[in-house]
Amino acid sequence: MNTKDISFNDINFQKLVQDENYYKYIFKKTEKIVTVVFYILNNVESDKKTETHVSNIASKAHLVHEHSLRTLEVKRSASREVLEQFAQSLIALESTFRVSAATPLIAPEVLRAVVVEIDTVLRGLRSYLVEEKKADESFFSFGEESARARISSRKTSVTKGLVATEKDSDTTPNKTTTVSATADRRSRIQTIIEAKGEATIKDISDIITDCSEKTIQRELQSMIEDNLVKRQGERRWSRYSLF
């Protein structure tokens, strides 16, 4: 076996809690999603017709948190089953949330914000599942011929990647996609402010983690100009609320 393969597989015997990217962008993001879900449940007006939905959502959110904690204790080389269970619990939470949105319990804007965040975590999990599959294939590949085949494959992938990058650089960004992303971000910001009553930029950035605080600040300023939100206080003490 090639020494580089040994080094590569050593990484896969580390626990996921030691993976900074996994901890920050998968586990901590999931933790925030669960926190927001319970915050929403604690601030909605439920009755006998909707209390079952509240209970179901709470149960699914607890399960997501438990599965996310379990993933931290497994090694990457043996993480596939645990990661798949984690992904399934996220899908179950999203599905339950969507069903509950058919009642007055969950507003469409709230549903959209939660679903977007869950989808982000699921996409991150898929990349880890694909990496583990590749790691398994690498670990059980022996001999010089196998090594040469892998090197050749990597060279081909790099060449194709360079060609694709050059083509992409000549492509003009789609304006429709940009407008859609801005509208989605604005809707999520409104949902958070509505849920909290008043919110700071940090409150919002703790939940919306796929863009910078500067981007959120610019969007808030644009929303002020459009008379959608109002600001109280200056600079870091500013708090935003809906009209």
JSON list of N, CA and C in Angstrom, two decimals, residues 27-102:
[
{"chain": "A", "resi": 27, "resn": "PHE", "atom": "N", "xyz": [-22.45, 19.97, 13.13]},
{"chain": "A", "resi": 27, "resn": "PHE", "atom": "CA", "xyz": [-22.98, 19.80, 14.49]},
{"chain": "A", "resi": 27, "resn": "PHE", "atom": "C", "xyz": [-23.52, 21.10, 15.07]},
{"chain": "A", "resi": 28, "resn": "LYS", "atom": "N", "xyz": [-22.72, 22.16, 15.06]},
{"chain": "A", "resi": 28, "resn": "LYS", "atom": "CA", "xyz": [-23.15, 23.43, 15.67]},
{"chain": "A", "resi": 28, "resn": "LYS", "atom": "C", "xyz": [-24.34, 24.03, 14.92]},
{"chain": "A", "resi": 29, "resn": "LYS", "atom": "N", "xyz": [-24.35, 23.86, 13.60]},
{"chain": "A", "resi": 29, "resn": "LYS", "atom": "CA", "xyz": [-25.48, 24.37, 12.81]},
{"chain": "A", "resi": 29, "resn": "LYS", "atom": "C", "xyz": [-26.76, 23.62, 13.17]},
{"chain": "A", "resi": 30, "resn": "THR", "atom": "N", "xyz": [-26.64, 22.30, 13.37]},
{"chain": "A", "resi": 30, "resn": "THR", "atom": "CA", "xyz": [-27.79, 21.49, 13.78]},
{"chain": "A", "resi": 30, "resn": "THR", "atom": "C", "xyz": [-28.27, 21.93, 15.16]},
{"chain": "A", "resi": 31, "resn": "GLU", "atom": "N", "xyz": [-27.33, 22.19, 16.04]},
{"chain": "A", "resi": 31, "resn": "GLU", "atom": "CA", "xyz": [-27.67, 22.65, 17.39]},
{"chain": "A", "resi": 31, "resn": "GLU", "atom": "C", "xyz": [-28.50, 23.93, 17.33]},
{"chain": "A", "resi": 32, "resn": "LYS", "atom": "N", "xyz": [-28.11, 24.84, 16.43]},
{"chain": "A", "resi": 32, "resn": "LYS", "atom": "CA", "xyz": [-28.86, 26.10, 16.28]},
{"chain": "A", "resi": 32, "resn": "LYS", "atom": "C", "xyz": [-30.25, 25.85, 15.71]},
{"chain": "A", "resi": 33, "resn": "ILE", "atom": "N", "xyz": [-30.35, 24.92, 14.76]},
{"chain": "A", "resi": 33, "resn": "ILE", "atom": "CA", "xyz": [-31.67, 24.59, 14.19]},
{"chain": "A", "resi": 33, "resn": "ILE", "atom": "C", "xyz": [-32.61, 24.08, 15.27]},
{"chain": "A", "resi": 34, "resn": "VAL", "atom": "N", "xyz": [-32.12, 23.15, 16.10]},
{"chain": "A", "resi": 34, "resn": "VAL", "atom": "CA", "xyz": [-32.94, 22.59, 17.17]},
{"chain": "A", "resi": 34, "resn": "VAL", "atom": "C", "xyz": [-33.34, 23.68, 18.16]},
{"chain": "A", "resi": 35, "resn": "THR", "atom": "N", "xyz": [-32.41, 24.57, 18.48]},
{"chain": "A", "resi": 35, "resn": "THR", "atom": "CA", "xyz": [-32.70, 25.68, 19.40]},
{"chain": "A", "resi": 35, "resn": "THR", "atom": "C", "xyz": [-33.80, 26.57, 18.85]},
{"chain": "A", "resi": 36, "resn": "VAL", "atom": "N", "xyz": [-33.71, 26.90, 17.56]},
{"chain": "A", "resi": 36, "resn": "VAL", "atom": "CA", "xyz": [-34.72, 27.74, 16.92]},
{"chain": "A", "resi": 36, "resn": "VAL", "atom": "C", "xyz": [-36.08, 27.04, 16.90]},
{"chain": "A", "resi": 37, "resn": "VAL", "atom": "N", "xyz": [-36.09, 25.74, 16.63]},
{"chain": "A", "resi": 37, "resn": "VAL", "atom": "CA", "xyz": [-37.35, 24.99, 16.60]},
{"chain": "A", "resi": 37, "resn": "VAL", "atom": "C", "xyz": [-38.03, 25.05, 17.96]},
{"chain": "A", "resi": 38, "resn": "PHE", "atom": "N", "xyz": [-37.29, 24.84, 19.03]},
{"chain": "A", "resi": 38, "resn": "PHE", "atom": "CA", "xyz": [-37.89, 24.89, 20.37]},
{"chain": "A", "resi": 38, "resn": "PHE", "atom": "C", "xyz": [-38.30, 26.32, 20.73]},
{"chain": "A", "resi": 39, "resn": "TYR", "atom": "N", "xyz": [-37.55, 27.30, 20.26]},
{"chain": "A", "resi": 39, "resn": "TYR", "atom": "CA", "xyz": [-37.93, 28.70, 20.48]},
{"chain": "A", "resi": 39, "resn": "TYR", "atom": "C", "xyz": [-39.28, 28.98, 19.81]},
{"chain": "A", "resi": 40, "resn": "ILE", "atom": "N", "xyz": [-39.43, 28.49, 18.59]},
{"chain": "A", "resi": 40, "resn": "ILE", "atom": "CA", "xyz": [-40.69, 28.67, 17.86]},
{"chain": "A", "resi": 40, "resn": "ILE", "atom": "C", "xyz": [-41.85, 28.00, 18.59]},
{"chain": "A", "resi": 41, "resn": "LEU", "atom": "N", "xyz": [-41.62, 26.75, 19.02]},
{"chain": "A", "resi": 41, "resn": "LEU", "atom": "CA", "xyz": [-42.68, 26.00, 19.71]},
{"chain": "A", "resi": 41, "resn": "LEU", "atom": "C", "xyz": [-43.09, 26.67, 21.02]},
{"chain": "A", "resi": 42, "resn": "ASN", "atom": "N", "xyz": [-42.14, 27.29, 21.69]},
{"chain": "A", "resi": 42, "resn": "ASN", "atom": "CA", "xyz": [-42.44, 27.95, 22.96]},
{"chain": "A", "resi": 42, "resn": "ASN", "atom": "C", "xyz": [-43.17, 29.28, 22.77]},
{"chain": "A", "resi": 43, "resn": "ASN", "atom": "N", "xyz": [-43.21, 29.77, 21.53]},
{"chain": "A", "resi": 43, "resn": "ASN", "atom": "CA", "xyz": [-43.81, 31.09, 21.29]},
{"chain": "A", "resi": 43, "resn": "ASN", "atom": "C", "xyz": [-45.03, 31.05, 20.36]},
{"chain": "A", "resi": 44, "resn": "VAL", "atom": "N", "xyz": [-45.49, 29.85, 20.02]},
{"chain": "A", "resi": 44, "resn": "VAL", "atom": "CA", "xyz": [-46.71, 29.74, 19.20]},
{"chain": "A", "resi": 44, "resn": "VAL", "atom": "C", "xyz": [-47.90, 29.48, 20.11]},
{"chain": "A", "resi": 45, "resn": "GLU", "atom": "N", "xyz": [-49.06, 29.89, 19.65]},
{"chain": "A", "resi": 45, "resn": "GLU", "atom": "CA", "xyz": [-50.28, 29.65, 20.40]},
{"chain": "A", "resi": 45, "resn": "GLU", "atom": "C", "xyz": [-50.89, 28.32, 19.94]},
{"chain": "A", "resi": 46, "resn": "SER", "atom": "N", "xyz": [-50.83, 27.35, 20.81]},
{"chain": "A", "resi": 46, "resn": "SER", "atom": "CA", "xyz": [-51.36, 26.02, 20.46]},
{"chain": "A", "resi": 46, "resn": "SER", "atom": "C", "xyz": [-52.66, 25.76, 21.20]},
{"chain": "A", "resi": 47, "resn": "ASP", "atom": "N", "xyz": [-53.47, 24.90, 20.62]},
{"chain": "A", "resi": 47, "resn": "ASP", "atom": "CA", "xyz": [-54.72, 24.48, 21.25]},
{"chain": "A", "resi": 47, "resn": "ASP", "atom": "C", "xyz": [-54.83, 22.96, 21.12]},
{"chain": "A", "resi": 48, "resn": "LYS", "atom": "N", "xyz": [-55.99, 22.43, 21.45]},
{"chain": "A", "resi": 48, "resn": "LYS", "atom": "CA", "xyz": [-56.17, 20.97, 21.40]},
{"chain": "A", "resi": 48, "resn": "LYS", "atom": "C", "xyz": [-55.98, 20.41, 19.99]},
{"chain": "A", "resi": 49, "resn": "LYS", "atom": "N", "xyz": [-56.29, 21.24, 18.98]},
{"chain": "A", "resi": 49, "resn": "LYS", "atom": "CA", "xyz": [-56.17, 20.78, 17.59]},
{"chain": "A", "resi": 49, "resn": "LYS", "atom": "C", "xyz": [-54.72, 20.70, 17.13]},
{"chain": "A", "resi": 50, "resn": "THR", "atom": "N", "xyz": [-53.88, 21.55, 17.72]},
{"chain": "A", "resi": 50, "resn": "THR", "atom": "CA", "xyz": [-52.49, 21.62, 17.25]},
{"chain": "A", "resi": 50, "resn": "THR", "atom": "C", "xyz": [-51.46, 21.07, 18.23]},
{"chain": "A", "resi": 51, "resn": "GLU", "atom": "N", "xyz": [-51.90, 20.72, 19.45]},
{"chain": "A", "resi": 51, "resn": "GLU", "atom": "CA", "xyz": [-50.93, 20.26, 20.45]},
{"chain": "A", "resi": 51, "resn": "GLU", "atom": "C", "xyz": [-50.23, 18.96, 20.03]},
{"chain": "A", "resi": 52, "resn": "THR", "atom": "N", "xyz": [-50.91, 18.14, 19.23]},
{"chain": "A", "resi": 52, "resn": "THR", "atom": "CA", "xyz": [-50.28, 16.91, 18.72]},
{"chain": "A", "resi": 52, "resn": "THR", "atom": "C", "xyz": [-49.12, 17.26, 17.80]},
{"chain": "A", "resi": 53, "resn": "HIS", "atom": "N", "xyz": [-49.32, 18.27, 16.95]},
{"chain": "A", "resi": 53, "resn": "HIS", "atom": "CA", "xyz": [-48.25, 18.71, 16.05]},
{"chain": "A", "resi": 53, "resn": "HIS", "atom": "C", "xyz": [-47.06, 19.24, 16.84]},
{"chain": "A", "resi": 54, "resn": "VAL", "atom": "N", "xyz": [-47.34, 20.01, 17.89]},
{"chain": "A", "resi": 54, "resn": "VAL", "atom": "CA", "xyz": [-46.27, 20.55, 18.73]},
{"chain": "A", "resi": 54, "resn": "VAL", "atom": "C", "xyz": [-45.47, 19.42, 19.35]},
{"chain": "A", "resi": 55, "resn": "SER", "atom": "N", "xyz": [-46.19, 18.42, 19.87]},
{"chain": "A", "resi": 55, "resn": "SER", "atom": "CA", "xyz": [-45.53, 17.26, 20.49]},
{"chain": "A", "resi": 55, "resn": "SER", "atom": "C", "xyz": [-44.68, 16.49, 19.48]},
{"chain": "A", "resi": 56, "resn": "ASN", "atom": "N", "xyz": [-45.21, 16.31, 18.26]},
{"chain": "A", "resi": 56, "resn": "ASN", "atom": "CA", "xyz": [-44.47, 15.58, 17.23]},
{"chain": "A", "resi": 56, "resn": "ASN", "atom": "C", "xyz": [-43.20, 16.31, 16.82]},
{"chain": "A", "resi": 57, "resn": "ILE", "atom": "N", "xyz": [-43.31, 17.62, 16.63]},
{"chain": "A", "resi": 57, "resn": "ILE", "atom": "CA", "xyz": [-42.13, 18.41, 16.25]},
{"chain": "A", "resi": 57, "resn": "ILE", "atom": "C", "xyz": [-41.08, 18.35, 17.35]},
{"chain": "A", "resi": 58, "resn": "ALA", "atom": "N", "xyz": [-41.51, 18.52, 18.60]},
{"chain": "A", "resi": 58, "resn": "ALA", "atom": "CA", "xyz": [-40.58, 18.48, 19.73]},
{"chain": "A", "resi": 58, "resn": "ALA", "atom": "C", "xyz": [-39.87, 17.13, 19.81]},
{"chain": "A", "resi": 59, "resn": "SER", "atom": "N", "xyz": [-40.62, 16.06, 19.59]},
{"chain": "A", "resi": 59, "resn": "SER", "atom": "CA", "xyz": [-40.04, 14.71, 19.62]},
{"chain": "A", "resi": 59, "resn": "SER", "atom": "C", "xyz": [-39.00, 14.54, 18.53]},
{"chain": "A", "resi": 60, "resn": "LYS", "atom": "N", "xyz": [-39.31, 15.00, 17.33]},
{"chain": "A", "resi": 60, "resn": "LYS", "atom": "CA", "xyz": [-38.37, 14.88, 16.20]},
{"chain": "A", "resi": 60, "resn": "LYS", "atom": "C", "xyz": [-37.13, 15.75, 16.43]},
{"chain": "A", "resi": 61, "resn": "ALA", "atom": "N", "xyz": [-37.32, 16.92, 17.02]},
{"chain": "A", "resi": 61, "resn": "ALA", "atom": "CA", "xyz": [-36.18, 17.81, 17.29]},
{"chain": "A", "resi": 61, "resn": "ALA", "atom": "C", "xyz": [-35.24, 17.19, 18.32]},
{"chain": "A", "resi": 62, "resn": "HIS", "atom": "N", "xyz": [-35.82, 16.57, 19.36]},
{"chain": "A", "resi": 62, "resn": "HIS", "atom": "CA", "xyz": [-35.01, 15.86, 20.37]},
{"chain": "A", "resi": 62, "resn": "HIS", "atom": "C", "xyz": [-34.20, 14.75, 19.71]},
{"chain": "A", "resi": 63, "resn": "LEU", "atom": "N", "xyz": [-34.83, 14.02, 18.80]},
{"chain": "A", "resi": 63, "resn": "LEU", "atom": "CA", "xyz": [-34.17, 12.91, 18.12]},
{"chain": "A", "resi": 63, "resn": "LEU", "atom": "C", "xyz": [-33.00, 13.41, 17.26]},
{"chain": "A", "resi": 64, "resn": "VAL", "atom": "N", "xyz": [-33.21, 14.52, 16.58]},
{"chain": "A", "resi": 64, "resn": "VAL", "atom": "CA", "xyz": [-32.13, 15.12, 15.77]},
{"chain": "A", "resi": 64, "resn": "VAL", "atom": "C", "xyz": [-30.94, 15.46, 16.65]},
{"chain": "A", "resi": 65, "resn": "HIS", "atom": "N", "xyz": [-31.21, 16.06, 17.80]},
{"chain": "A", "resi": 65, "resn": "HIS", "atom": "CA", "xyz": [-30.12, 16.44, 18.71]},
{"chain": "A", "resi": 65, "resn": "HIS", "atom": "C", "xyz": [-29.37, 15.21, 19.22]},
{"chain": "A", "resi": 66, "resn": "GLU", "atom": "N", "xyz": [-30.10, 14.17, 19.56]},
{"chain": "A", "resi": 66, "resn": "GLU", "atom": "CA", "xyz": [-29.47, 12.94, 20.05]},
{"chain": "A", "resi": 66, "resn": "GLU", "atom": "C", "xyz": [-28.59, 12.30, 18.98]},
{"chain": "A", "resi": 67, "resn": "HIS", "atom": "N", "xyz": [-29.09, 12.25, 17.75]},
{"chain": "A", "resi": 67, "resn": "HIS", "atom": "CA", "xyz": [-28.31, 11.66, 16.65]},
{"chain": "A", "resi": 67, "resn": "HIS", "atom": "C", "xyz": [-27.08, 12.51, 16.33]},
{"chain": "A", "resi": 68, "resn": "SER", "atom": "N", "xyz": [-27.21, 13.82, 16.41]},
{"chain": "A", "resi": 68, "resn": "SER", "atom": "CA", "xyz": [-26.06, 14.69, 16.14]},
{"chain": "A", "resi": 68, "resn": "SER", "atom": "C", "xyz": [-24.96, 14.48, 17.18]},
{"chain": "A", "resi": 69, "resn": "LEU", "atom": "N", "xyz": [-25.35, 14.29, 18.43]},
{"chain": "A", "resi": 69, "resn": "LEU", "atom": "CA", "xyz": [-24.37, 14.02, 19.49]},
{"chain": "A", "resi": 69, "resn": "LEU", "atom": "C", "xyz": [-23.67, 12.68, 19.28]},
{"chain": "A", "resi": 70, "resn": "ARG", "atom": "N", "xyz": [-24.42, 11.69, 18.83]},
{"chain": "A", "resi": 70, "resn": "ARG", "atom": "CA", "xyz": [-23.83, 10.36, 18.57]},
{"chain": "A", "resi": 70, "resn": "ARG", "atom": "C", "xyz": [-22.75, 10.42, 17.51]},
{"chain": "A", "resi": 71, "resn": "THR", "atom": "N", "xyz": [-22.95, 11.27, 16.50]},
{"chain": "A", "resi": 71, "resn": "THR", "atom": "CA", "xyz": [-21.97, 11.33, 15.41]},
{"chain": "A", "resi": 71, "resn": "THR", "atom": "C", "xyz": [-20.60, 11.78, 15.88]},
{"chain": "A", "resi": 72, "resn": "LEU", "atom": "N", "xyz": [-20.56, 12.59, 16.93]},
{"chain": "A", "resi": 72, "resn": "LEU", "atom": "CA", "xyz": [-19.28, 13.11, 17.41]},
{"chain": "A", "resi": 72, "resn": "LEU", "atom": "C", "xyz": [-18.38, 12.02, 17.97]},
{"chain": "A", "resi": 73, "resn": "GLU", "atom": "N", "xyz": [-18.98, 10.92, 18.40]},
{"chain": "A", "resi": 73, "resn": "GLU", "atom": "CA", "xyz": [-18.22, 9.86, 19.07]},
{"chain": "A", "resi": 73, "resn": "GLU", "atom": "C", "xyz": [-17.72, 8.77, 18.13]},
{"chain": "A", "resi": 74, "resn": "VAL", "atom": "N", "xyz": [-18.13, 8.82, 16.87]},
{"chain": "A", "resi": 74, "resn": "VAL", "atom": "CA", "xyz": [-17.72, 7.76, 15.95]},
{"chain": "A", "resi": 74, "resn": "VAL", "atom": "C", "xyz": [-16.50, 8.18, 15.13]},
{"chain": "A", "resi": 75, "resn": "LYS", "atom": "N", "xyz": [-15.74, 7.17, 14.69]},
{"chain": "A", "resi": 75, "resn": "LYS", "atom": "CA", "xyz": [-14.61, 7.44, 13.80]},
{"chain": "A", "resi": 75, "resn": "LYS", "atom": "C", "xyz": [-15.12, 7.55, 12.38]},
{"chain": "A", "resi": 76, "resn": "ARG", "atom": "N", "xyz": [-14.43, 8.35, 11.58]},
{"chain": "A", "resi": 76, "resn": "ARG", "atom": "CA", "xyz": [-14.88, 8.56, 10.20]},
{"chain": "A", "resi": 76, "resn": "ARG", "atom": "C", "xyz": [-14.94, 7.24, 9.42]},
{"chain": "A", "resi": 77, "resn": "SER", "atom": "N", "xyz": [-14.05, 6.32, 9.75]},
{"chain": "A", "resi": 77, "resn": "SER", "atom": "CA", "xyz": [-14.02, 5.04, 9.03]},
{"chain": "A", "resi": 77, "resn": "SER", "atom": "C", "xyz": [-15.23, 4.17, 9.35]},
{"chain": "A", "resi": 78, "resn": "ALA", "atom": "N", "xyz": [-15.94, 4.49, 10.43]},
{"chain": "A", "resi": 78, "resn": "ALA", "atom": "CA", "xyz": [-17.11, 3.69, 10.82]},
{"chain": "A", "resi": 78, "resn": "ALA", "atom": "C", "xyz": [-18.33, 4.58, 11.05]},
{"chain": "A", "resi": 79, "resn": "SER", "atom": "N", "xyz": [-18.40, 5.68, 10.32]},
{"chain": "A", "resi": 79, "resn": "SER", "atom": "CA", "xyz": [-19.43, 6.68, 10.59]},
{"chain": "A", "resi": 79, "resn": "SER", "atom": "C", "xyz": [-20.65, 6.60, 9.68]},
{"chain": "A", "resi": 80, "resn": "ARG", "atom": "N", "xyz": [-20.58, 5.79, 8.64]},
{"chain": "A", "resi": 80, "resn": "ARG", "atom": "CA", "xyz": [-21.64, 5.82, 7.62]},
{"chain": "A", "resi": 80, "resn": "ARG", "atom": "C", "xyz": [-23.03, 5.57, 8.19]},
{"chain": "A", "resi": 81, "resn": "GLU", "atom": "N", "xyz": [-23.18, 4.51, 8.97]},
{"chain": "A", "resi": 81, "resn": "GLU", "atom": "CA", "xyz": [-24.50, 4.16, 9.50]},
{"chain": "A", "resi": 81, "resn": "GLU", "atom": "C", "xyz": [-25.04, 5.25, 10.42]},
{"chain": "A", "resi": 82, "resn": "VAL", "atom": "N", "xyz": [-24.17, 5.78, 11.29]},
{"chain": "A", "resi": 82, "resn": "VAL", "atom": "CA", "xyz": [-24.58, 6.83, 12.23]},
{"chain": "A", "resi": 82, "resn": "VAL", "atom": "C", "xyz": [-24.95, 8.11, 11.49]},
{"chain": "A", "resi": 83, "resn": "LEU", "atom": "N", "xyz": [-24.16, 8.46, 10.46]},
{"chain": "A", "resi": 83, "resn": "LEU", "atom": "CA", "xyz": [-24.45, 9.66, 9.68]},
{"chain": "A", "resi": 83, "resn": "LEU", "atom": "C", "xyz": [-25.77, 9.52, 8.91]},
{"chain": "A", "resi": 84, "resn": "GLU", "atom": "N", "xyz": [-26.03, 8.31, 8.40]},
{"chain": "A", "resi": 84, "resn": "GLU", "atom": "CA", "xyz": [-27.28, 8.08, 7.68]},
{"chain": "A", "resi": 84, "resn": "GLU", "atom": "C", "xyz": [-28.48, 8.20, 8.63]},
{"chain": "A", "resi": 85, "resn": "GLN", "atom": "N", "xyz": [-28.34, 7.70, 9.86]},
{"chain": "A", "resi": 85, "resn": "GLN", "atom": "CA", "xyz": [-29.41, 7.82, 10.85]},
{"chain": "A", "resi": 85, "resn": "GLN", "atom": "C", "xyz": [-29.64, 9.29, 11.21]},
{"chain": "A", "resi": 86, "resn": "PHE", "atom": "N", "xyz": [-28.54, 10.03, 11.31]},
{"chain": "A", "resi": 86, "resn": "PHE", "atom": "CA", "xyz": [-28.62, 11.46, 11.59]},
{"chain": "A", "resi": 86, "resn": "PHE", "atom": "C", "xyz": [-29.37, 12.18, 10.46]},
{"chain": "A", "resi": 87, "resn": "ALA", "atom": "N", "xyz": [-29.01, 11.85, 9.22]},
{"chain": "A", "resi": 87, "resn": "ALA", "atom": "CA", "xyz": [-29.67, 12.47, 8.05]},
{"chain": "A", "resi": 87, "resn": "ALA", "atom": "C", "xyz": [-31.16, 12.13, 8.04]},
{"chain": "A", "resi": 88, "resn": "GLN", "atom": "N", "xyz": [-31.49, 10.87, 8.36]},
{"chain": "A", "resi": 88, "resn": "GLN", "atom": "CA", "xyz": [-32.90, 10.46, 8.37]},
{"chain": "A", "resi": 88, "resn": "GLN", "atom": "C", "xyz": [-33.69, 11.22, 9.43]},
{"chain": "A", "resi": 89, "resn": "SER", "atom": "N", "xyz": [-33.07, 11.49, 10.58]},
{"chain": "A", "resi": 89, "resn": "SER", "atom": "CA", "xyz": [-33.76, 12.24, 11.64]},
{"chain": "A", "resi": 89, "resn": "SER", "atom": "C", "xyz": [-34.02, 13.68, 11.21]},
{"chain": "A", "resi": 90, "resn": "LEU", "atom": "N", "xyz": [-33.08, 14.27, 10.46]},
{"chain": "A", "resi": 90, "resn": "LEU", "atom": "CA", "xyz": [-33.27, 15.63, 9.93]},
{"chain": "A", "resi": 90, "resn": "LEU", "atom": "C", "xyz": [-34.41, 15.66, 8.92]},
{"chain": "A", "resi": 91, "resn": "ILE", "atom": "N", "xyz": [-34.45, 14.65, 8.05]},
{"chain": "A", "resi": 91, "resn": "ILE", "atom": "CA", "xyz": [-35.52, 14.56, 7.05]},
{"chain": "A", "resi": 91, "resn": "ILE", "atom": "C", "xyz": [-36.88, 14.39, 7.74]},
{"chain": "A", "resi": 92, "resn": "ALA", "atom": "N", "xyz": [-36.91, 13.60, 8.81]},
{"chain": "A", "resi": 92, "resn": "ALA", "atom": "CA", "xyz": [-38.15, 13.39, 9.57]},
{"chain": "A", "resi": 92, "resn": "ALA", "atom": "C", "xyz": [-38.62, 14.69, 10.21]},
{"chain": "A", "resi": 93, "resn": "LEU", "atom": "N", "xyz": [-37.67, 15.47, 10.75]},
{"chain": "A", "resi": 93, "resn": "LEU", "atom": "CA", "xyz": [-38.02, 16.76, 11.36]},
{"chain": "A", "resi": 93, "resn": "LEU", "atom": "C", "xyz": [-38.59, 17.71, 10.30]},
{"chain": "A", "resi": 94, "resn": "GLU", "atom": "N", "xyz": [-37.93, 17.75, 9.15]},
{"chain": "A", "resi": 94, "resn": "GLU", "atom": "CA", "xyz": [-38.41, 18.63, 8.07]},
{"chain": "A", "resi": 94, "resn": "GLU", "atom": "C", "xyz": [-39.81, 18.21, 7.61]},
{"chain": "A", "resi": 95, "resn": "SER", "atom": "N", "xyz": [-40.02, 16.91, 7.45]},
{"chain": "A", "resi": 95, "resn": "SER", "atom": "CA", "xyz": [-41.32, 16.41, 7.01]},
{"chain": "A", "resi": 95, "resn": "SER", "atom": "C", "xyz": [-42.42, 16.75, 8.01]},
{"chain": "A", "resi": 96, "resn": "THR", "atom": "N", "xyz": [-42.13, 16.55, 9.30]},
{"chain": "A", "resi": 96, "resn": "THR", "atom": "CA", "xyz": [-43.11, 16.86, 10.35]},
{"chain": "A", "resi": 96, "resn": "THR", "atom": "C", "xyz": [-43.42, 18.34, 10.38]},
{"chain": "A", "resi": 97, "resn": "PHE", "atom": "N", "xyz": [-42.40, 19.15, 10.16]},
{"chain": "A", "resi": 97, "resn": "PHE", "atom": "CA", "xyz": [-42.58, 20.61, 10.12]},
{"chain": "A", "resi": 97, "resn": "PHE", "atom": "C", "xyz": [-43.48, 20.99, 8.95]},
{"chain": "A", "resi": 98, "resn": "ARG", "atom": "N", "xyz": [-43.27, 20.34, 7.80]},
{"chain": "A", "resi": 98, "resn": "ARG", "atom": "CA", "xyz": [-44.08, 20.65, 6.61]},
{"chain": "A", "resi": 98, "resn": "ARG", "atom": "C", "xyz": [-45.55, 20.26, 6.83]},
{"chain": "A", "resi": 99, "resn": "VAL", "atom": "N", "xyz": [-45.77, 19.12, 7.46]},
{"chain": "A", "resi": 99, "resn": "VAL", "atom": "CA", "xyz": [-47.14, 18.68, 7.75]},
{"chain": "A", "resi": 99, "resn": "VAL", "atom": "C", "xyz": [-47.82, 19.66, 8.69]},
{"chain": "A", "resi": 100, "resn": "SER", "atom": "N", "xyz": [-47.09, 20.12, 9.71]},
{"chain": "A", "resi": 100, "resn": "SER", "atom": "CA", "xyz": [-47.64, 21.06, 10.69]},
{"chain": "A", "resi": 100, "resn": "SER", "atom": "C", "xyz": [-47.94, 22.42, 10.06]},
{"chain": "A", "resi": 101, "resn": "ALA", "atom": "N", "xyz": [-47.24, 22.74, 8.98]},
{"chain": "A", "resi": 101, "resn": "ALA", "atom": "CA", "xyz": [-47.45, 24.03, 8.30]},
{"chain": "A", "resi": 101, "resn": "ALA", "atom": "C", "xyz": [-48.81, 24.08, 7.61]},
{"chain": "A", "resi": 102, "resn": "ALA", "atom": "N", "xyz": [-49.46, 22.92, 7.47]},
{"chain": "A", "resi": 102, "resn": "ALA", "atom": "CA", "xyz": [-50.80, 22.87, 6.89]},
{"chain": "A", "resi": 102, "resn": "ALA", "atom": "C", "xyz": [-51.84, 23.40, 7.88]}
]
